[in-house]
Amino acid sequence: MKYICIILLAWLSIKNQAGQDFYACKNVKISLFSTAPLEDIQASTSTGTSVYNPATGDLAFSVGIRSFQFPKSLMQEHFNENYLESDKYPRASFKGKIKEPIDLTKNGSYPVNVTGELDVHGVKQTRTIAGTVVVNNGTVSMLSEFMVKCVDHHIDIPTLVFKHIAESIKMNVSATYTVVKSS
C-alpha cells in the first residue's frame, strides 16, 4: 500500500510545479455492482489510493484487486481467481487529467470530465469518465459512477455462467482528499 502511494505521489510530483500543493486520499471507497438474470454481484473496498494536482489537473487512482470484499466468499474467490486473475494482475489504476478548471477556494459542486488510461486486468483503455468535485470549506471530494465492459479488458465470462455475471460492471468511486504541502 505504501509503495503504491509513493509511486502515485512521485508521478504527480514530477508533474507538479514548484511550491504547489496537491491532494491525496489513502482510503478511496470503490464499489462494483452487476446485475444478471440469476444473481446480482456486488463488492466494495475502502483501500484505494488517489492523488490530485490542481495546478495541472493530473489525477491518479490505484486499487488492489484482492481488497474487494464480497458478501459471499465463493464470489470473491471466483472474482480473484477466474475473472480478474488478481495474482497476475494485482492492481487496477487510472491516470488522467481533469479538463475543467476548479476553484478550490469556493464551495460548490463542479461537474468534471477526466480523460486518461484505465488499466484493468492488464489492459489499458483510454476513457473519458464523468464525475463531480465537491469543495466544502476547504475539503475536496470526488465522486464518479461509470461502467466497465468486461470485454474491453479481456475479462472472459464462460458461457456456462453468463446468466450469473453481467457483461458490464457499474463502478462507484468516492474520495475525500487531504492537502499535501510541497516544499
Coordinates of C-alpha atoms in Angstrom, one line a residue, residues 13-175:
S13 CA 5.4 15.5 -8.0
I14 CA 7.3 15.2 -11.4
K15 CA 4.3 17.0 -13.0
N16 CA 3.9 19.4 -10.0
Q17 CA 5.1 23.0 -10.3
A18 CA 7.4 24.1 -7.5
G19 CA 5.6 25.3 -4.4
Q20 CA 2.2 23.9 -5.5
D21 CA 0.2 21.8 -3.0
F22 CA -1.5 18.6 -4.1
Y23 CA -4.2 16.4 -2.6
A24 CA -4.1 12.8 -1.6
C25 CA -6.6 10.2 -0.4
K26 CA -5.5 6.8 1.2
N27 CA -9.0 5.4 1.7
V28 CA -10.8 5.7 -1.6
K29 CA -14.1 3.9 -1.5
I30 CA -14.8 1.9 -4.6
S31 CA -17.8 -0.4 -5.1
L32 CA -18.8 -2.5 -8.1
F33 CA -22.2 -3.9 -9.0
S34 CA -23.5 -6.1 -11.7
T35 CA -27.0 -7.3 -12.3
A36 CA -27.6 -10.6 -14.1
P37 CA -30.7 -12.8 -14.7
L38 CA -29.8 -15.2 -11.8
E39 CA -27.8 -13.1 -9.4
D40 CA -26.6 -9.7 -8.6
I41 CA -22.9 -9.3 -7.7
Q42 CA -21.6 -6.5 -5.5
A43 CA -18.3 -5.8 -3.8
S44 CA -16.6 -2.9 -2.2
T45 CA -13.3 -1.7 -0.8
S46 CA -12.1 1.4 1.0
T47 CA -8.4 0.9 0.4
G48 CA -7.9 2.6 -2.9
T49 CA -5.4 5.5 -3.2
S50 CA -5.5 8.7 -5.2
V51 CA -3.6 11.9 -5.8
Y52 CA -4.7 15.1 -7.5
N53 CA -2.6 18.0 -8.6
P54 CA -4.9 21.0 -9.0
A55 CA -2.2 23.1 -10.8
T56 CA -2.1 20.6 -13.7
G57 CA -5.4 18.7 -13.4
D58 CA -3.5 15.4 -13.1
L59 CA -5.4 12.7 -11.3
A60 CA -4.4 9.2 -10.4
F61 CA -6.2 6.3 -8.7
S62 CA -5.0 2.8 -7.8
V63 CA -6.7 -0.2 -6.0
G64 CA -5.7 -3.7 -5.1
I65 CA -8.0 -6.2 -6.7
R66 CA -7.9 -8.5 -3.7
S67 CA -9.1 -5.7 -1.5
F68 CA -12.7 -6.0 -2.8
Q69 CA -14.9 -7.7 -0.3
F70 CA -18.0 -9.7 -1.4
P71 CA -20.9 -10.9 0.7
K72 CA -20.2 -14.5 -0.5
S73 CA -16.7 -16.0 -0.2
L74 CA -17.3 -18.1 -3.3
M75 CA -18.0 -14.9 -5.4
Q76 CA -14.8 -13.4 -4.0
E77 CA -12.8 -16.5 -4.9
H78 CA -14.1 -16.6 -8.5
F79 CA -13.7 -12.9 -8.9
N80 CA -10.0 -13.1 -7.9
E81 CA -9.0 -16.4 -9.5
N82 CA -11.2 -16.9 -12.6
Y83 CA -12.1 -13.4 -13.8
L84 CA -9.7 -10.7 -12.6
E85 CA -6.7 -13.1 -12.1
S86 CA -5.5 -11.0 -9.3
D87 CA -2.3 -12.9 -8.8
K88 CA -1.3 -12.0 -12.3
Y89 CA -2.9 -8.5 -12.3
P90 CA -2.9 -7.4 -8.7
R91 CA -4.0 -3.7 -9.3
A92 CA -6.3 -1.6 -11.3
S93 CA -5.5 2.0 -11.9
F94 CA -6.5 5.2 -13.7
K95 CA -4.2 8.1 -14.6
G96 CA -5.7 11.1 -16.3
K97 CA -6.4 14.8 -16.4
I98 CA -9.4 16.8 -15.3
K99 CA -10.4 19.0 -18.3
E100 CA -12.4 21.7 -16.4
P101 CA -10.9 24.4 -14.1
I102 CA -12.0 24.0 -10.5
D103 CA -11.9 26.9 -8.0
L104 CA -10.8 25.1 -4.8
T105 CA -11.3 28.3 -2.8
K106 CA -15.0 28.4 -3.4
N107 CA -17.6 26.0 -2.0
G108 CA -19.5 24.2 -4.7
S109 CA -20.2 21.1 -6.8
Y110 CA -18.2 21.1 -10.0
P111 CA -19.1 18.6 -12.8
V112 CA -15.9 17.4 -14.5
N113 CA -14.6 15.0 -17.2
V114 CA -11.4 13.2 -16.7
T115 CA -9.6 11.7 -19.7
G116 CA -6.9 9.1 -19.2
E117 CA -6.0 5.5 -19.2
L118 CA -8.0 2.9 -17.2
D119 CA -5.8 -0.2 -16.6
V120 CA -7.8 -3.3 -15.5
H121 CA -6.7 -6.9 -16.0
G122 CA -3.5 -5.7 -17.7
V123 CA -5.5 -3.9 -20.5
K124 CA -5.2 -0.2 -20.8
Q125 CA -8.1 1.7 -22.3
T126 CA -8.4 5.4 -23.0
R127 CA -11.5 6.7 -21.3
T128 CA -13.3 9.9 -20.5
I129 CA -15.1 9.5 -17.2
A130 CA -17.6 12.0 -15.8
G131 CA -17.5 12.9 -12.2
T132 CA -18.1 15.6 -9.6
V133 CA -15.7 17.5 -7.5
V134 CA -17.2 18.9 -4.3
V135 CA -15.5 21.7 -2.4
N136 CA -16.8 22.3 1.1
N137 CA -14.9 24.6 3.5
G138 CA -11.6 23.6 2.1
T139 CA -12.3 19.9 1.9
V140 CA -12.1 18.4 -1.6
S141 CA -14.1 15.3 -2.5
M142 CA -14.5 13.5 -5.8
L143 CA -17.4 11.2 -6.9
S144 CA -17.9 9.2 -10.0
E145 CA -20.1 6.4 -11.4
F146 CA -19.2 4.7 -14.6
M147 CA -19.5 1.4 -16.5
V148 CA -16.7 -1.0 -17.3
K149 CA -17.3 -3.6 -20.0
C150 CA -15.6 -6.9 -19.3
V151 CA -14.8 -7.5 -23.0
D152 CA -12.9 -4.2 -23.1
H153 CA -10.4 -5.5 -20.6
H154 CA -10.2 -9.1 -21.8
I155 CA -12.1 -10.5 -18.8
D156 CA -13.6 -13.7 -20.1
I157 CA -17.0 -14.8 -18.9
P158 CA -17.6 -18.5 -19.7
T159 CA -20.9 -19.2 -21.4
L160 CA -21.7 -21.7 -18.6
V161 CA -22.0 -18.8 -16.1
F162 CA -23.2 -15.9 -18.4
K163 CA -26.5 -15.8 -16.6
H164 CA -24.7 -15.1 -13.3
I165 CA -22.4 -12.3 -14.5
A166 CA -23.2 -9.2 -16.4
E167 CA -21.1 -8.0 -19.4
S168 CA -20.8 -4.5 -17.8
I169 CA -20.0 -3.6 -14.3
K170 CA -21.1 -0.4 -12.6
M171 CA -18.3 1.3 -10.6
N172 CA -18.8 3.9 -7.9
V173 CA -15.8 5.8 -6.7
S174 CA -15.7 8.2 -3.7
A175 CA -12.6 10.0 -2.4

